[in-house]
Amino acid sequence: MSDDRKLDVATAVDDEGKRDFIFIATGAAAAAGAVSLGWPLVAQMGKAADTLAAGSIEIDVSKVAEGQQLKMLWRGKPVFVRHRTPAEIKIAEDTLISDCPDPEEDSARLIAKPDGTVDPRYLVMIGVCTHFGCIPVGESGDFNGWYCPCHGSHYDTSGRIRKGPAPKNMAIPEYKYVSDTVIKVG
Ligand code: FES
């Protein structure tokens, strides 16, 4: 049996005071649909989640509202799907990569759709600090991106390291668009 599944969601949307996490349930359809139901559907992560996390997952990113972030577990790691605001996109695009310790254009951190266009609203990352592996907190830090409280690393709205001990930008997982709004991670 294939490990490929769609998320019957799960979720956790970053929201101040309603800290993080996660989600998952196995099953069909409704990829990321629970996001639209609001906070919080928190399922238990047991064997099903472990199994799910081992394979590929599909997420309908259109269900993630502007300014929200979906978090999920994939292959044992948290993955963030952030629907960035226009202001966040502008800041990310306008940043000089010479100001980035790990220089990378915002556009290089996005994957094109099947028609070749890129939707800068959706940023998909491995949500792990590149210092010692803590999980950064969204909409935080000096660059209004993510902040890792473990040792004080600040990431911008593209997930690039800007300040602190982390050496690298947060990683982009293996993923692709399988339709205009659905991505497949893994
Ligand atoms: S693990 Fe994030 S700053 Fe050290």
mmCIF file of C-alpha atoms and ligand atoms in Angstrom:
data_model
loop_
_atom_site.group_PDB
_atom_site.id
_atom_site.type_symbol
_atom_site.label_atom_id
_atom_site.label_comp_id
_atom_site.label_asym_id
_atom_site.label_seq_id
_atom_site.Cartn_x
_atom_site.Cartn_y
_atom_site.Cartn_z
ATOM 1 C CA MET A 1 0.000 0.000 0.000
ATOM 2 C CA SER A 2 1.287 3.407 -0.826
ATOM 3 C CA ASP A 3 2.249 5.694 1.981
ATOM 4 C CA ASP A 4 0.873 8.599 0.031
ATOM 5 C CA ARG A 5 -2.033 10.172 1.808
ATOM 6 C CA LYS A 6 -3.966 13.316 1.922
ATOM 7 C CA LEU A 7 -4.161 15.112 5.171
ATOM 8 C CA ASP A 8 -7.516 14.853 6.781
ATOM 9 C CA VAL A 9 -6.127 17.484 8.690
ATOM 10 C CA ALA A 10 -4.901 18.396 11.552
ATOM 11 C CA THR A 11 -3.775 21.519 12.556
ATOM 12 C CA ALA A 12 -2.413 24.158 14.097
ATOM 13 C CA VAL A 13 -2.304 27.592 12.919
ATOM 14 C CA ASP A 14 0.079 29.981 14.456
ATOM 15 C CA ASP A 15 -1.811 32.393 16.509
ATOM 16 C CA GLU A 16 -0.446 34.381 19.324
ATOM 17 C CA GLY A 17 -1.223 32.750 22.581
ATOM 18 C CA LYS A 18 -2.471 29.595 20.944
ATOM 19 C CA ARG A 19 0.819 28.049 20.526
ATOM 20 C CA ASP A 20 1.540 25.690 17.851
ATOM 21 C CA PHE A 21 0.936 22.374 16.954
ATOM 22 C CA ILE A 22 -0.072 19.757 15.248
ATOM 23 C CA PHE A 23 -2.418 17.645 13.905
ATOM 24 C CA ILE A 24 -2.757 14.784 11.718
ATOM 25 C CA ALA A 25 -5.251 12.229 11.022
ATOM 26 C CA THR A 26 -5.140 9.716 8.303
ATOM 27 C CA GLY A 27 -7.752 9.202 5.709
ATOM 28 C CA ALA A 28 -9.169 10.655 2.626
ATOM 29 C CA ALA A 29 -9.971 13.970 1.207
ATOM 30 C CA ALA A 30 -10.363 17.298 2.808
ATOM 31 C CA ALA A 31 -6.748 18.081 2.481
ATOM 32 C CA ALA A 32 -6.027 20.740 5.000
ATOM 33 C CA GLY A 33 -9.729 21.446 5.164
ATOM 34 C CA ALA A 34 -9.812 21.756 8.885
ATOM 35 C CA VAL A 35 -7.747 24.843 8.649
ATOM 36 C CA SER A 36 -10.814 26.661 7.516
ATOM 37 C CA LEU A 37 -12.634 25.427 10.571
ATOM 38 C CA GLY A 38 -10.358 27.427 12.696
ATOM 39 C CA TRP A 39 -8.565 26.615 15.829
ATOM 40 C CA PRO A 40 -7.924 24.014 17.010
ATOM 41 C CA LEU A 41 -8.362 20.516 15.880
ATOM 42 C CA VAL A 42 -5.629 18.742 17.624
ATOM 43 C CA ALA A 43 -5.477 15.065 17.059
ATOM 44 C CA GLN A 44 -3.237 12.645 18.780
ATOM 45 C CA MET A 45 -0.085 11.669 17.079
ATOM 46 C CA GLY A 46 0.234 7.949 17.299
ATOM 47 C CA LYS A 47 1.085 5.194 14.920
ATOM 48 C CA ALA A 48 -1.095 6.634 12.228
ATOM 49 C CA ALA A 49 0.856 9.821 12.269
ATOM 50 C CA ASP A 50 4.122 7.952 12.178
ATOM 51 C CA THR A 51 2.977 6.038 9.145
ATOM 52 C CA LEU A 52 1.647 9.096 7.456
ATOM 53 C CA ALA A 53 4.793 10.992 8.159
ATOM 54 C CA ALA A 54 6.865 8.391 6.368
ATOM 55 C CA GLY A 55 5.261 8.955 2.999
ATOM 56 C CA SER A 56 4.091 11.787 0.859
ATOM 57 C CA ILE A 57 1.333 14.136 1.855
ATOM 58 C CA GLU A 58 -0.866 16.427 -0.172
ATOM 59 C CA ILE A 59 -2.065 19.758 1.082
ATOM 60 C CA ASP A 60 -4.540 22.171 -0.451
ATOM 61 C CA VAL A 61 -2.717 25.387 0.297
ATOM 62 C CA SER A 62 -5.744 27.462 -0.666
ATOM 63 C CA LYS A 63 -7.293 26.353 2.634
ATOM 64 C CA VAL A 64 -4.596 28.128 4.600
ATOM 65 C CA ALA A 65 -5.852 31.642 5.198
ATOM 66 C CA GLU A 66 -3.685 34.675 4.644
ATOM 67 C CA GLY A 67 -1.515 35.273 7.651
ATOM 68 C CA GLN A 68 -1.859 31.730 8.909
ATOM 69 C CA GLN A 69 0.500 28.830 9.011
ATOM 70 C CA LEU A 70 -0.222 25.158 8.774
ATOM 71 C CA LYS A 71 2.112 22.843 10.549
ATOM 72 C CA MET A 72 2.366 19.168 9.938
ATOM 73 C CA LEU A 73 4.706 16.339 10.583
ATOM 74 C CA TRP A 74 6.473 14.809 7.627
ATOM 75 C CA ARG A 75 9.129 12.150 7.961
ATOM 76 C CA GLY A 76 9.530 13.062 11.571
ATOM 77 C CA LYS A 77 10.037 16.743 10.943
ATOM 78 C CA PRO A 78 7.690 19.683 11.219
ATOM 79 C CA VAL A 79 6.809 21.319 7.928
ATOM 80 C CA PHE A 80 5.428 24.833 7.817
ATOM 81 C CA VAL A 81 3.075 26.035 5.102
ATOM 82 C CA ARG A 82 2.840 29.762 5.561
ATOM 83 C CA HIS A 83 0.345 31.880 3.618
ATOM 84 C CA ARG A 84 2.264 35.106 3.603
ATOM 85 C CA THR A 85 0.666 38.518 3.654
ATOM 86 C CA PRO A 86 1.464 41.038 0.908
ATOM 87 C CA ALA A 87 3.635 42.934 3.377
ATOM 88 C CA GLU A 88 5.593 39.806 4.265
ATOM 89 C CA ILE A 89 6.134 39.020 0.603
ATOM 90 C CA LYS A 90 7.324 42.538 -0.138
ATOM 91 C CA ILE A 91 9.807 42.472 2.722
ATOM 92 C CA ALA A 92 11.098 39.090 1.605
ATOM 93 C CA GLU A 93 11.470 40.192 -2.006
ATOM 94 C CA ASP A 94 13.015 43.557 -1.198
ATOM 95 C CA THR A 95 15.683 42.160 1.100
ATOM 96 C CA LEU A 96 19.201 42.421 -0.250
ATOM 97 C CA ILE A 97 20.728 39.007 -0.201
ATOM 98 C CA SER A 98 23.997 40.670 0.725
ATOM 99 C CA ASP A 99 22.314 41.245 4.079
ATOM 100 C CA CYS A 100 21.683 37.526 4.477
ATOM 101 C CA PRO A 101 24.275 35.281 6.125
ATOM 102 C CA ASP A 102 23.083 32.467 3.848
ATOM 103 C CA PRO A 103 22.380 34.463 0.665
ATOM 104 C CA GLU A 104 19.335 33.245 -1.195
ATOM 105 C CA GLU A 105 16.693 35.122 -3.157
ATOM 106 C CA ASP A 106 13.143 34.714 -1.944
ATOM 107 C CA SER A 107 12.170 33.439 -5.379
ATOM 108 C CA ALA A 108 14.732 30.645 -5.105
ATOM 109 C CA ARG A 109 12.839 29.313 -2.101
ATOM 110 C CA LEU A 110 9.576 28.860 -3.974
ATOM 111 C CA ILE A 111 8.497 26.097 -6.330
ATOM 112 C CA ALA A 112 6.731 26.827 -9.612
ATOM 113 C CA LYS A 113 3.302 25.463 -10.453
ATOM 114 C CA PRO A 114 2.766 23.159 -13.412
ATOM 115 C CA ASP A 115 2.080 26.179 -15.631
ATOM 116 C CA GLY A 116 5.404 27.687 -14.670
ATOM 117 C CA THR A 117 4.056 30.483 -12.515
ATOM 118 C CA VAL A 118 5.157 31.005 -8.940
ATOM 119 C CA ASP A 119 2.763 31.964 -6.175
ATOM 120 C CA PRO A 120 4.825 33.903 -3.640
ATOM 121 C CA ARG A 121 2.088 33.668 -1.041
ATOM 122 C CA TYR A 122 2.871 30.118 -0.026
ATOM 123 C CA LEU A 123 6.158 29.408 1.664
ATOM 124 C CA VAL A 124 6.837 25.753 2.473
ATOM 125 C CA MET A 125 9.732 24.950 4.784
ATOM 126 C CA ILE A 126 11.135 22.403 7.146
ATOM 127 C CA GLY A 127 10.293 24.104 10.422
ATOM 128 C CA VAL A 128 13.558 23.311 12.127
ATOM 129 C CA CYS A 129 16.183 25.768 13.270
ATOM 130 C CA THR A 130 19.457 25.106 11.503
ATOM 131 C CA HIS A 131 21.436 25.670 14.667
ATOM 132 C CA PHE A 132 20.543 22.756 16.939
ATOM 133 C CA GLY A 133 17.139 21.792 15.662
ATOM 134 C CA CYS A 134 14.577 23.601 17.800
ATOM 135 C CA ILE A 135 11.272 24.606 16.245
ATOM 136 C CA PRO A 136 11.112 28.344 15.585
ATOM 137 C CA VAL A 137 8.074 30.400 16.510
ATOM 138 C CA GLY A 138 6.250 32.205 13.720
ATOM 139 C CA GLU A 139 5.569 35.925 13.376
ATOM 140 C CA SER A 140 8.352 36.606 15.774
ATOM 141 C CA GLY A 141 11.860 37.917 15.953
ATOM 142 C CA ASP A 142 13.549 41.036 14.681
ATOM 143 C CA PHE A 143 12.501 40.352 11.086
ATOM 144 C CA ASN A 144 8.899 39.365 11.786
ATOM 145 C CA GLY A 145 9.478 35.921 10.371
ATOM 146 C CA TRP A 146 10.391 33.182 12.812
ATOM 147 C CA TYR A 147 12.327 33.252 16.032
ATOM 148 C CA CYS A 148 14.112 30.346 17.626
ATOM 149 C CA PRO A 149 14.054 30.849 21.381
ATOM 150 C CA CYS A 150 16.610 28.158 22.114
ATOM 151 C CA HIS A 151 19.619 30.349 21.403
ATOM 152 C CA GLY A 152 18.151 33.400 19.703
ATOM 153 C CA SER A 153 18.132 32.919 15.940
ATOM 154 C CA HIS A 154 16.014 35.303 13.881
ATOM 155 C CA TYR A 155 14.612 34.303 10.497
ATOM 156 C CA ASP A 156 12.906 36.616 8.038
ATOM 157 C CA THR A 157 9.616 36.186 6.186
ATOM 158 C CA SER A 158 11.364 33.967 3.669
ATOM 159 C CA GLY A 159 12.724 31.720 6.411
ATOM 160 C CA ARG A 160 16.232 32.998 5.852
ATOM 161 C CA ILE A 161 18.552 33.305 8.795
ATOM 162 C CA ARG A 162 19.266 36.945 9.492
ATOM 163 C CA LYS A 163 20.674 37.093 13.008
ATOM 164 C CA GLY A 164 21.845 34.677 15.669
ATOM 165 C CA PRO A 165 23.842 31.461 15.728
ATOM 166 C CA ALA A 166 21.944 29.434 13.105
ATOM 167 C CA PRO A 167 24.203 29.012 10.064
ATOM 168 C CA LYS A 168 21.656 28.332 7.345
ATOM 169 C CA ASN A 169 18.220 29.283 6.138
ATOM 170 C CA MET A 170 15.406 26.966 7.092
ATOM 171 C CA ALA A 171 15.365 24.206 4.518
ATOM 172 C CA ILE A 172 12.846 23.779 1.738
ATOM 173 C CA PRO A 173 11.478 20.235 1.615
ATOM 174 C CA GLU A 174 11.076 18.175 -1.493
ATOM 175 C CA TYR A 175 7.651 19.169 -2.839
ATOM 176 C CA LYS A 176 5.774 20.078 -5.990
ATOM 177 C CA TYR A 177 2.416 21.400 -7.109
ATOM 178 C CA VAL A 178 0.166 18.654 -8.390
ATOM 179 C CA SER A 179 -2.575 21.147 -9.268
ATOM 180 C CA ASP A 180 -3.038 24.866 -9.045
ATOM 181 C CA THR A 181 -3.511 24.768 -5.283
ATOM 182 C CA VAL A 182 -2.440 21.328 -4.088
ATOM 183 C CA ILE A 183 1.133 20.584 -3.184
ATOM 184 C CA LYS A 184 2.637 17.183 -2.621
ATOM 185 C CA VAL A 185 5.394 17.035 -0.049
ATOM 186 C CA GLY A 186 7.689 14.060 -0.428
HETATM 187 S S1 FES B 1 18.528 25.692 18.062
HETATM 188 FE FE1 FES B 1 17.735 27.539 17.253
HETATM 189 S S2 FES B 1 19.106 29.040 17.898
HETATM 190 FE FE2 FES B 1 19.964 27.194 18.650
#
